[in-house]
């Protein structure tokens, strides 16, 4: 009854931790495409091809349901995958919609017309590809009116995290927050729209200040997955074993994962 969790690299581990906490009885298989990270600077065709390859590998592990724990893949590839590629007996879900439902105070599947919501000024931090896709703004516009979104493409942050360079990652986060605040001095809410960024959450929060509400994507995705599996238990696949797979060097990736999550994690070659 395993579920797959896909990311370009280490960031999806923030989602994996949250879903494993919410569903302790479910085995999860993680796939990090570390050899090809970062995705945020790649074009949509490239992201589509790499994401499909990773998802297929997770299907081979008996995971009929795969979470794209990657905003870049969710923004640039998921719609095309669902429309042209995913067979009827499999599911691939993204990480965007639970976040936007929380921001717009909606229950799952509430497709009523867009309406005014409490939050008016939202800062979005994401990879260059996610920002360029405008997928966040598109999904938000289906559900809310009158929300001003200022998006900051955070070039370099995923790369620094994947290299294990926390000092560089912190410096980049601070400069991206400053750049955003020059354009939107008083955001009410901030979205960390890349699953790598919670690894730097303390730095984001310190730079944003205590009055900005930071939405935790990982927890929202975990709640949403629990709800989904209660409604569609048939998508708990036949897999029985939790594993961590990487296209990168397993030892190196294990070391970085252990460094960032502060607990031992052992990756195997995908
Ligand atoms: N964790 C991925 C995301 O959520 C990072 C993408 C990348 O590799 O640039 O967007």
PDB file of C-alpha atoms and ligand atoms in Angstrom:
ATOM      1  CA  UNK A   1       0.000   0.000   0.000  1.00  0.00           C
ATOM      2  CA  UNK A   2       2.866   2.353  -0.758  1.00  0.00           C
ATOM      3  CA  UNK A   3       2.649   5.955  -1.963  1.00  0.00           C
ATOM      4  CA  UNK A   4       5.367   7.647  -4.055  1.00  0.00           C
ATOM      5  CA  UNK A   5       6.876  11.064  -3.352  1.00  0.00           C
ATOM      6  CA  UNK A   6       8.779  12.732  -6.182  1.00  0.00           C
ATOM      7  CA  UNK A   7      11.084  15.753  -6.185  1.00  0.00           C
ATOM      8  CA  UNK A   8      13.957  17.096  -8.243  1.00  0.00           C
ATOM      9  CA  UNK A   9      16.175  16.639  -5.202  1.00  0.00           C
ATOM     10  CA  UNK A  10      16.109  17.074  -1.431  1.00  0.00           C
ATOM     11  CA  UNK A  11      13.195  19.508  -1.064  1.00  0.00           C
ATOM     12  CA  UNK A  12      10.454  16.887  -1.244  1.00  0.00           C
ATOM     13  CA  UNK A  13      11.829  15.390   1.976  1.00  0.00           C
ATOM     14  CA  UNK A  14      10.047  18.238   3.789  1.00  0.00           C
ATOM     15  CA  UNK A  15       6.780  16.894   2.352  1.00  0.00           C
ATOM     16  CA  UNK A  16       7.782  13.285   2.990  1.00  0.00           C
ATOM     17  CA  UNK A  17       8.344  14.041   6.682  1.00  0.00           C
ATOM     18  CA  UNK A  18       4.899  15.612   6.996  1.00  0.00           C
ATOM     19  CA  UNK A  19       3.011  12.856   5.123  1.00  0.00           C
ATOM     20  CA  UNK A  20       4.816  10.111   7.048  1.00  0.00           C
ATOM     21  CA  UNK A  21       3.834  11.833  10.323  1.00  0.00           C
ATOM     22  CA  UNK A  22       0.186  12.113   9.221  1.00  0.00           C
ATOM     23  CA  UNK A  23       0.000   8.538   7.827  1.00  0.00           C
ATOM     24  CA  UNK A  24       2.431   6.443   9.914  1.00  0.00           C
ATOM     25  CA  UNK A  25       1.014   3.125   8.672  1.00  0.00           C
ATOM     26  CA  UNK A  26       1.702   3.903   4.976  1.00  0.00           C
ATOM     27  CA  UNK A  27       5.083   3.008   3.410  1.00  0.00           C
ATOM     28  CA  UNK A  28       6.461   5.869   1.268  1.00  0.00           C
ATOM     29  CA  UNK A  29       8.967   5.564  -1.559  1.00  0.00           C
ATOM     30  CA  UNK A  30      10.911   8.765  -2.204  1.00  0.00           C
ATOM     31  CA  UNK A  31      12.542   9.585  -5.554  1.00  0.00           C
ATOM     32  CA  UNK A  32      14.966  12.508  -5.735  1.00  0.00           C
ATOM     33  CA  UNK A  33      16.226  13.369  -9.222  1.00  0.00           C
ATOM     34  CA  UNK A  34      19.354  14.918  -7.722  1.00  0.00           C
ATOM     35  CA  UNK A  35      21.396  14.252 -10.873  1.00  0.00           C
ATOM     36  CA  UNK A  36      19.193  16.729 -12.746  1.00  0.00           C
ATOM     37  CA  UNK A  37      18.409  19.308 -10.019  1.00  0.00           C
ATOM     38  CA  UNK A  38      17.677  22.152 -10.122  1.00  0.00           C
ATOM     39  CA  UNK A  39      14.595  21.916 -12.329  1.00  0.00           C
ATOM     40  CA  UNK A  40      13.822  25.596 -11.762  1.00  0.00           C
ATOM     41  CA  UNK A  41      16.101  26.729 -14.584  1.00  0.00           C
ATOM     42  CA  UNK A  42      14.941  24.073 -17.121  1.00  0.00           C
ATOM     43  CA  UNK A  43      12.295  24.457 -19.821  1.00  0.00           C
ATOM     44  CA  UNK A  44       8.834  22.873 -19.581  1.00  0.00           C
ATOM     45  CA  UNK A  45       9.558  19.981 -22.022  1.00  0.00           C
ATOM     46  CA  UNK A  46      12.630  19.006 -20.096  1.00  0.00           C
ATOM     47  CA  UNK A  47      10.797  19.131 -16.738  1.00  0.00           C
ATOM     48  CA  UNK A  48       7.954  17.052 -18.240  1.00  0.00           C
ATOM     49  CA  UNK A  49      10.336  14.331 -19.519  1.00  0.00           C
ATOM     50  CA  UNK A  50      12.335  14.099 -16.271  1.00  0.00           C
ATOM     51  CA  UNK A  51       9.218  14.082 -14.094  1.00  0.00           C
ATOM     52  CA  UNK A  52       7.572  11.303 -16.159  1.00  0.00           C
ATOM     53  CA  UNK A  53      10.733   9.198 -15.839  1.00  0.00           C
ATOM     54  CA  UNK A  54      10.738   9.570 -12.038  1.00  0.00           C
ATOM     55  CA  UNK A  55       7.030   8.855 -11.712  1.00  0.00           C
ATOM     56  CA  UNK A  56       7.379   5.681 -13.817  1.00  0.00           C
ATOM     57  CA  UNK A  57      10.150   4.497 -11.508  1.00  0.00           C
ATOM     58  CA  UNK A  58       7.806   4.992  -8.537  1.00  0.00           C
ATOM     59  CA  UNK A  59       5.048   3.056 -10.300  1.00  0.00           C
ATOM     60  CA  UNK A  60       7.607   0.202 -10.639  1.00  0.00           C
ATOM     61  CA  UNK A  61       7.927   0.314  -6.821  1.00  0.00           C
ATOM     62  CA  UNK A  62       4.204  -0.400  -6.464  1.00  0.00           C
ATOM     63  CA  UNK A  63       3.150   3.216  -5.869  1.00  0.00           C
ATOM     64  CA  UNK A  64      -0.042   3.749  -7.880  1.00  0.00           C
ATOM     65  CA  UNK A  65      -0.371   7.230  -6.398  1.00  0.00           C
ATOM     66  CA  UNK A  66       2.541   9.666  -6.680  1.00  0.00           C
ATOM     67  CA  UNK A  67       2.756  13.089  -5.059  1.00  0.00           C
ATOM     68  CA  UNK A  68       4.798  15.591  -7.034  1.00  0.00           C
ATOM     69  CA  UNK A  69       6.438  17.168  -3.975  1.00  0.00           C
ATOM     70  CA  UNK A  70       7.928  19.720  -6.324  1.00  0.00           C
ATOM     71  CA  UNK A  71       6.218  22.988  -7.187  1.00  0.00           C
ATOM     72  CA  UNK A  72       8.276  23.365 -10.342  1.00  0.00           C
ATOM     73  CA  UNK A  73       7.109  19.999 -11.723  1.00  0.00           C
ATOM     74  CA  UNK A  74       3.564  20.668 -10.464  1.00  0.00           C
ATOM     75  CA  UNK A  75       3.550  24.043 -12.241  1.00  0.00           C
ATOM     76  CA  UNK A  76       5.343  23.105 -15.447  1.00  0.00           C
ATOM     77  CA  UNK A  77       4.396  19.453 -16.094  1.00  0.00           C
ATOM     78  CA  UNK A  78       1.467  18.151 -14.017  1.00  0.00           C
ATOM     79  CA  UNK A  79      -1.419  19.400 -16.162  1.00  0.00           C
ATOM     80  CA  UNK A  80       0.146  17.933 -19.311  1.00  0.00           C
ATOM     81  CA  UNK A  81       0.862  14.641 -17.506  1.00  0.00           C
ATOM     82  CA  UNK A  82      -2.715  14.333 -16.266  1.00  0.00           C
ATOM     83  CA  UNK A  83      -4.184  15.233 -19.658  1.00  0.00           C
ATOM     84  CA  UNK A  84      -1.928  13.135 -21.895  1.00  0.00           C
ATOM     85  CA  UNK A  85       0.053  10.555 -19.993  1.00  0.00           C
ATOM     86  CA  UNK A  86      -1.270   9.177 -16.669  1.00  0.00           C
ATOM     87  CA  UNK A  87      -3.260   5.912 -17.160  1.00  0.00           C
ATOM     88  CA  UNK A  88      -6.682   5.518 -15.540  1.00  0.00           C
ATOM     89  CA  UNK A  89      -5.448   3.158 -12.797  1.00  0.00           C
ATOM     90  CA  UNK A  90      -2.770   5.594 -11.557  1.00  0.00           C
ATOM     91  CA  UNK A  91      -2.833   9.050  -9.973  1.00  0.00           C
ATOM     92  CA  UNK A  92      -0.310  11.887  -9.907  1.00  0.00           C
ATOM     93  CA  UNK A  93      -1.143  14.786  -7.576  1.00  0.00           C
ATOM     94  CA  UNK A  94       0.610  18.126  -7.130  1.00  0.00           C
ATOM     95  CA  UNK A  95       1.349  20.347  -4.153  1.00  0.00           C
ATOM     96  CA  UNK A  96      -0.226  23.606  -5.315  1.00  0.00           C
ATOM     97  CA  UNK A  97      -3.930  23.174  -4.791  1.00  0.00           C
ATOM     98  CA  UNK A  98      -3.924  22.308  -1.030  1.00  0.00           C
ATOM     99  CA  UNK A  99      -1.913  25.465  -0.406  1.00  0.00           C
ATOM    100  CA  UNK A 100      -4.221  27.684  -2.409  1.00  0.00           C
ATOM    101  CA  UNK A 101      -7.293  26.126  -0.802  1.00  0.00           C
ATOM    102  CA  UNK A 102      -5.855  27.017   2.629  1.00  0.00           C
ATOM    103  CA  UNK A 103      -5.003  30.549   1.539  1.00  0.00           C
ATOM    104  CA  UNK A 104      -8.507  31.054   0.145  1.00  0.00           C
ATOM    105  CA  UNK A 105     -10.235  29.298   3.083  1.00  0.00           C
ATOM    106  CA  UNK A 106     -11.805  26.580   0.923  1.00  0.00           C
ATOM    107  CA  UNK A 107     -12.630  22.954   1.573  1.00  0.00           C
ATOM    108  CA  UNK A 108     -11.342  20.308  -0.837  1.00  0.00           C
ATOM    109  CA  UNK A 109     -13.215  20.293  -4.143  1.00  0.00           C
ATOM    110  CA  UNK A 110     -15.154  23.522  -3.472  1.00  0.00           C
ATOM    111  CA  UNK A 111     -15.488  24.759  -7.051  1.00  0.00           C
ATOM    112  CA  UNK A 112     -17.792  27.689  -6.347  1.00  0.00           C
ATOM    113  CA  UNK A 113     -17.003  30.992  -8.127  1.00  0.00           C
ATOM    114  CA  UNK A 114     -14.061  33.108  -6.949  1.00  0.00           C
ATOM    115  CA  UNK A 115     -14.777  35.338  -3.974  1.00  0.00           C
ATOM    116  CA  UNK A 116     -13.099  37.911  -1.733  1.00  0.00           C
ATOM    117  CA  UNK A 117     -10.790  36.446   0.928  1.00  0.00           C
ATOM    118  CA  UNK A 118      -9.169  37.878   4.052  1.00  0.00           C
ATOM    119  CA  UNK A 119      -5.592  37.943   2.766  1.00  0.00           C
ATOM    120  CA  UNK A 120      -4.979  40.716   0.208  1.00  0.00           C
ATOM    121  CA  UNK A 121      -1.194  40.939  -0.179  1.00  0.00           C
ATOM    122  CA  UNK A 122       0.683  37.700  -0.769  1.00  0.00           C
ATOM    123  CA  UNK A 123       4.403  37.235  -1.285  1.00  0.00           C
ATOM    124  CA  UNK A 124       5.273  34.193  -3.390  1.00  0.00           C
ATOM    125  CA  UNK A 125       8.806  32.785  -3.259  1.00  0.00           C
ATOM    126  CA  UNK A 126       9.453  30.132  -5.900  1.00  0.00           C
ATOM    127  CA  UNK A 127      11.889  28.920  -8.538  1.00  0.00           C
ATOM    128  CA  UNK A 128      12.272  30.892 -11.795  1.00  0.00           C
ATOM    129  CA  UNK A 129      10.325  28.184 -13.721  1.00  0.00           C
ATOM    130  CA  UNK A 130       7.428  28.206 -11.240  1.00  0.00           C
ATOM    131  CA  UNK A 131       7.215  32.001 -11.300  1.00  0.00           C
ATOM    132  CA  UNK A 132       7.384  32.054 -15.117  1.00  0.00           C
ATOM    133  CA  UNK A 133       4.563  29.487 -15.392  1.00  0.00           C
ATOM    134  CA  UNK A 134       2.169  31.795 -13.471  1.00  0.00           C
ATOM    135  CA  UNK A 135       0.435  28.559 -12.350  1.00  0.00           C
ATOM    136  CA  UNK A 136       0.043  29.856  -8.796  1.00  0.00           C
ATOM    137  CA  UNK A 137      -1.722  33.025  -9.944  1.00  0.00           C
ATOM    138  CA  UNK A 138      -3.908  30.975 -12.331  1.00  0.00           C
ATOM    139  CA  UNK A 139      -5.051  28.570  -9.597  1.00  0.00           C
ATOM    140  CA  UNK A 140      -5.600  31.470  -7.206  1.00  0.00           C
ATOM    141  CA  UNK A 141      -7.731  33.374  -9.734  1.00  0.00           C
ATOM    142  CA  UNK A 142     -10.119  30.371  -9.938  1.00  0.00           C
ATOM    143  CA  UNK A 143     -10.825  30.765  -6.214  1.00  0.00           C
ATOM    144  CA  UNK A 144     -10.246  34.362  -5.081  1.00  0.00           C
ATOM    145  CA  UNK A 145     -10.645  37.920  -6.269  1.00  0.00           C
ATOM    146  CA  UNK A 146      -8.744  41.019  -5.231  1.00  0.00           C
ATOM    147  CA  UNK A 147      -5.564  39.265  -4.063  1.00  0.00           C
ATOM    148  CA  UNK A 148      -2.348  41.004  -4.996  1.00  0.00           C
ATOM    149  CA  UNK A 149       0.476  38.464  -5.535  1.00  0.00           C
ATOM    150  CA  UNK A 150       4.079  39.613  -5.769  1.00  0.00           C
ATOM    151  CA  UNK A 151       6.303  36.779  -6.969  1.00  0.00           C
ATOM    152  CA  UNK A 152      10.037  36.568  -6.347  1.00  0.00           C
ATOM    153  CA  UNK A 153      12.027  34.103  -8.473  1.00  0.00           C
ATOM    154  CA  UNK A 154      14.619  32.859  -5.997  1.00  0.00           C
ATOM    155  CA  UNK A 155      17.491  32.000  -8.322  1.00  0.00           C
ATOM    156  CA  UNK A 156      20.320  29.992  -6.765  1.00  0.00           C
ATOM    157  CA  UNK A 157      18.624  28.831  -3.563  1.00  0.00           C
ATOM    158  CA  UNK A 158      17.853  25.248  -4.681  1.00  0.00           C
ATOM    159  CA  UNK A 159      21.370  24.907  -6.079  1.00  0.00           C
ATOM    160  CA  UNK A 160      22.941  26.071  -2.810  1.00  0.00           C
ATOM    161  CA  UNK A 161      20.795  23.614  -0.809  1.00  0.00           C
ATOM    162  CA  UNK A 162      21.615  20.733  -3.161  1.00  0.00           C
ATOM    163  CA  UNK A 163      25.329  21.597  -2.741  1.00  0.00           C
ATOM    164  CA  UNK A 164      24.906  21.596   1.042  1.00  0.00           C
ATOM    165  CA  UNK A 165      26.015  25.266   1.219  1.00  0.00           C
ATOM    166  CA  UNK A 166      23.762  26.587   4.009  1.00  0.00           C
ATOM    167  CA  UNK A 167      25.635  29.901   4.325  1.00  0.00           C
ATOM    168  CA  UNK A 168      25.132  30.746   0.657  1.00  0.00           C
ATOM    169  CA  UNK A 169      21.492  29.582   0.809  1.00  0.00           C
ATOM    170  CA  UNK A 170      20.846  31.870   3.811  1.00  0.00           C
ATOM    171  CA  UNK A 171      22.470  34.875   2.116  1.00  0.00           C
ATOM    172  CA  UNK A 172      20.419  34.285  -1.048  1.00  0.00           C
ATOM    173  CA  UNK A 173      17.172  33.930   0.914  1.00  0.00           C
ATOM    174  CA  UNK A 174      17.815  37.240   2.714  1.00  0.00           C
ATOM    175  CA  UNK A 175      18.533  39.063  -0.543  1.00  0.00           C
ATOM    176  CA  UNK A 176      15.421  37.597  -2.248  1.00  0.00           C
ATOM    177  CA  UNK A 177      13.211  38.649   0.685  1.00  0.00           C
ATOM    178  CA  UNK A 178      14.713  42.157   0.573  1.00  0.00           C
ATOM    179  CA  UNK A 179      14.095  42.354  -3.189  1.00  0.00           C
ATOM    180  CA  UNK A 180      10.468  41.345  -2.720  1.00  0.00           C
ATOM    181  CA  UNK A 181       9.930  43.777   0.146  1.00  0.00           C
ATOM    182  CA  UNK A 182      11.129  46.639  -2.040  1.00  0.00           C
ATOM    183  CA  UNK A 183       8.144  45.907  -4.314  1.00  0.00           C
ATOM    184  CA  UNK A 184       5.655  44.816  -1.591  1.00  0.00           C
ATOM    185  CA  UNK A 185       6.727  46.355   1.742  1.00  0.00           C
ATOM    186  CA  UNK A 186       3.946  44.790   3.849  1.00  0.00           C
ATOM    187  CA  UNK A 187       2.871  41.318   2.702  1.00  0.00           C
ATOM    188  CA  UNK A 188       0.302  39.714   5.015  1.00  0.00           C
ATOM    189  CA  UNK A 189       1.164  36.182   3.969  1.00  0.00           C
ATOM    190  CA  UNK A 190       4.139  34.437   2.421  1.00  0.00           C
ATOM    191  CA  UNK A 191       4.070  31.258   0.396  1.00  0.00           C
ATOM    192  CA  UNK A 192       7.252  29.201   0.303  1.00  0.00           C
ATOM    193  CA  UNK A 193       6.392  27.890  -3.157  1.00  0.00           C
ATOM    194  CA  UNK A 194       9.267  25.454  -3.478  1.00  0.00           C
ATOM    195  CA  UNK A 195       9.589  22.371  -1.306  1.00  0.00           C
ATOM    196  CA  UNK A 196      13.281  23.087  -0.748  1.00  0.00           C
ATOM    197  CA  UNK A 197      12.548  26.382   1.005  1.00  0.00           C
ATOM    198  CA  UNK A 198      11.198  24.966   4.311  1.00  0.00           C
ATOM    199  CA  UNK A 199      14.770  23.757   4.836  1.00  0.00           C
ATOM    200  CA  UNK A 200      15.542  27.515   5.118  1.00  0.00           C
ATOM    201  CA  UNK A 201      12.280  28.422   6.864  1.00  0.00           C
ATOM    202  CA  UNK A 202      13.976  30.064   9.859  1.00  0.00           C
ATOM    203  CA  UNK A 203      15.866  32.436   7.561  1.00  0.00           C
ATOM    204  CA  UNK A 204      12.696  33.274   5.574  1.00  0.00           C
ATOM    205  CA  UNK A 205      10.772  33.965   8.802  1.00  0.00           C
ATOM    206  CA  UNK A 206      13.534  36.119  10.296  1.00  0.00           C
ATOM    207  CA  UNK A 207      13.847  38.183   7.108  1.00  0.00           C
ATOM    208  CA  UNK A 208      10.069  38.542   6.666  1.00  0.00           C
ATOM    209  CA  UNK A 209       9.355  39.545  10.276  1.00  0.00           C
ATOM    210  CA  UNK A 210       6.826  38.208  12.794  1.00  0.00           C
ATOM    211  CA  UNK A 211       3.781  39.930  11.296  1.00  0.00           C
ATOM    212  CA  UNK A 212       3.933  37.879   8.063  1.00  0.00           C
ATOM    213  CA  UNK A 213       2.048  34.552   8.135  1.00  0.00           C
ATOM    214  CA  UNK A 214       4.110  31.813   6.475  1.00  0.00           C
ATOM    215  CA  UNK A 215       2.033  28.959   5.009  1.00  0.00           C
ATOM    216  CA  UNK A 216       3.420  25.466   5.558  1.00  0.00           C
ATOM    217  CA  UNK A 217       2.907  23.574   2.345  1.00  0.00           C
ATOM    218  CA  UNK A 218       4.124  20.242   3.725  1.00  0.00           C
ATOM    219  CA  UNK A 219       1.487  20.070   6.483  1.00  0.00           C
ATOM    220  CA  UNK A 220      -1.282  21.142   4.112  1.00  0.00           C
ATOM    221  CA  UNK A 221      -0.288  18.489   1.560  1.00  0.00           C
ATOM    222  CA  UNK A 222      -0.214  15.850   4.312  1.00  0.00           C
ATOM    223  CA  UNK A 223      -3.755  16.708   5.461  1.00  0.00           C
ATOM    224  CA  UNK A 224      -4.951  16.704   1.878  1.00  0.00           C
ATOM    225  CA  UNK A 225      -3.340  13.308   1.134  1.00  0.00           C
ATOM    226  CA  UNK A 226      -4.954  11.759   4.216  1.00  0.00           C
ATOM    227  CA  UNK A 227      -8.303  13.076   3.084  1.00  0.00           C
ATOM    228  CA  UNK A 228      -7.735  11.822  -0.491  1.00  0.00           C
ATOM    229  CA  UNK A 229      -6.797   8.292   0.629  1.00  0.00           C
ATOM    230  CA  UNK A 230      -9.838   8.109   2.908  1.00  0.00           C
ATOM    231  CA  UNK A 231     -11.994   8.823  -0.165  1.00  0.00           C
ATOM    232  CA  UNK A 232      -9.943   6.781  -2.691  1.00  0.00           C
ATOM    233  CA  UNK A 233      -8.248   3.911  -0.777  1.00  0.00           C
ATOM    234  CA  UNK A 234      -7.904   1.937  -4.029  1.00  0.00           C
ATOM    235  CA  UNK A 235      -4.949   4.180  -4.922  1.00  0.00           C
ATOM    236  CA  UNK A 236      -2.846   2.795  -2.081  1.00  0.00           C
ATOM    237  CA  UNK A 237      -0.541   0.780  -4.364  1.00  0.00           C
ATOM    238  CA  UNK A 238       0.755  -2.775  -3.833  1.00  0.00           C
ATOM    239  CA  UNK A 239       4.252  -1.660  -2.621  1.00  0.00           C
ATOM    240  CA  UNK A 240       5.149  -2.681   0.940  1.00  0.00           C
ATOM    241  CA  UNK A 241       8.560  -1.130   1.599  1.00  0.00           C
ATOM    242  CA  UNK A 242       9.688   2.453   2.366  1.00  0.00           C
ATOM    243  CA  UNK A 243      12.781   3.444   0.370  1.00  0.00           C
ATOM    244  CA  UNK A 244      14.755   6.520  -0.630  1.00  0.00           C
ATOM    245  CA  UNK A 245      15.894   6.499  -4.263  1.00  0.00           C
ATOM    246  CA  UNK A 246      18.147   9.006  -6.010  1.00  0.00           C
ATOM    247  CA  UNK A 247      19.544   9.488  -9.499  1.00  0.00           C
ATOM    248  CA  UNK A 248      22.551  11.188  -7.867  1.00  0.00           C
ATOM    249  CA  UNK A 249      25.398   9.717  -5.851  1.00  0.00           C
ATOM    250  CA  UNK A 250      23.631   7.857  -2.990  1.00  0.00           C
ATOM    251  CA  UNK A 251      26.345   8.526  -0.389  1.00  0.00           C
ATOM    252  CA  UNK A 252      26.560  12.226  -1.157  1.00  0.00           C
ATOM    253  CA  UNK A 253      22.770  12.639  -1.254  1.00  0.00           C
ATOM    254  CA  UNK A 254      22.400  10.699   2.031  1.00  0.00           C
ATOM    255  CA  UNK A 255      24.942  13.025   3.680  1.00  0.00           C
ATOM    256  CA  UNK A 256      23.155  16.191   2.491  1.00  0.00           C
ATOM    257  CA  UNK A 257      19.724  14.839   3.467  1.00  0.00           C
ATOM    258  CA  UNK A 258      21.026  13.941   6.922  1.00  0.00           C
ATOM    259  CA  UNK A 259      22.584  17.418   7.260  1.00  0.00           C
ATOM    260  CA  UNK A 260      19.392  19.280   6.342  1.00  0.00           C
ATOM    261  CA  UNK A 261      16.821  17.101   8.101  1.00  0.00           C
ATOM    262  CA  UNK A 262      19.058  16.459  11.116  1.00  0.00           C
ATOM    263  CA  UNK A 263      18.260  12.744  11.181  1.00  0.00           C
ATOM    264  CA  UNK A 264      19.966   9.839   9.378  1.00  0.00           C
ATOM    265  CA  UNK A 265      18.581   9.094   5.898  1.00  0.00           C
ATOM    266  CA  UNK A 266      20.008   6.420   3.579  1.00  0.00           C
ATOM    267  CA  UNK A 267      19.475   6.745  -0.169  1.00  0.00           C
ATOM    268  CA  UNK A 268      19.884   3.984  -2.756  1.00  0.00           C
ATOM    269  CA  UNK A 269      20.567   4.331  -6.481  1.00  0.00           C
ATOM    270  CA  UNK A 270      17.289   4.727  -8.408  1.00  0.00           C
TER     271      UNK A 270
HETATM  272  N1  LIG B   1      11.657  21.388  -4.736  1.00  0.00           N
HETATM  273  C1  LIG B   1      11.452  21.883  -6.072  1.00  0.00           C
HETATM  274  C2  LIG B   1      10.217  22.801  -6.062  1.00  0.00           C
HETATM  275  O1  LIG B   1       9.365  22.647  -5.191  1.00  0.00           O
HETATM  276  C3  LIG B   1      12.727  22.502  -6.552  1.00  0.00           C
HETATM  277  C4  LIG B   1      12.772  22.683  -7.998  1.00  0.00           C
HETATM  278  C5  LIG B   1      14.158  22.760  -8.565  1.00  0.00           C
HETATM  279  O2  LIG B   1      14.795  21.728  -8.665  1.00  0.00           O
HETATM  280  O3  LIG B   1      14.554  23.869  -8.956  1.00  0.00           O
HETATM  281  O4  LIG B   1      10.035  23.643  -6.909  1.00  0.00           O
END
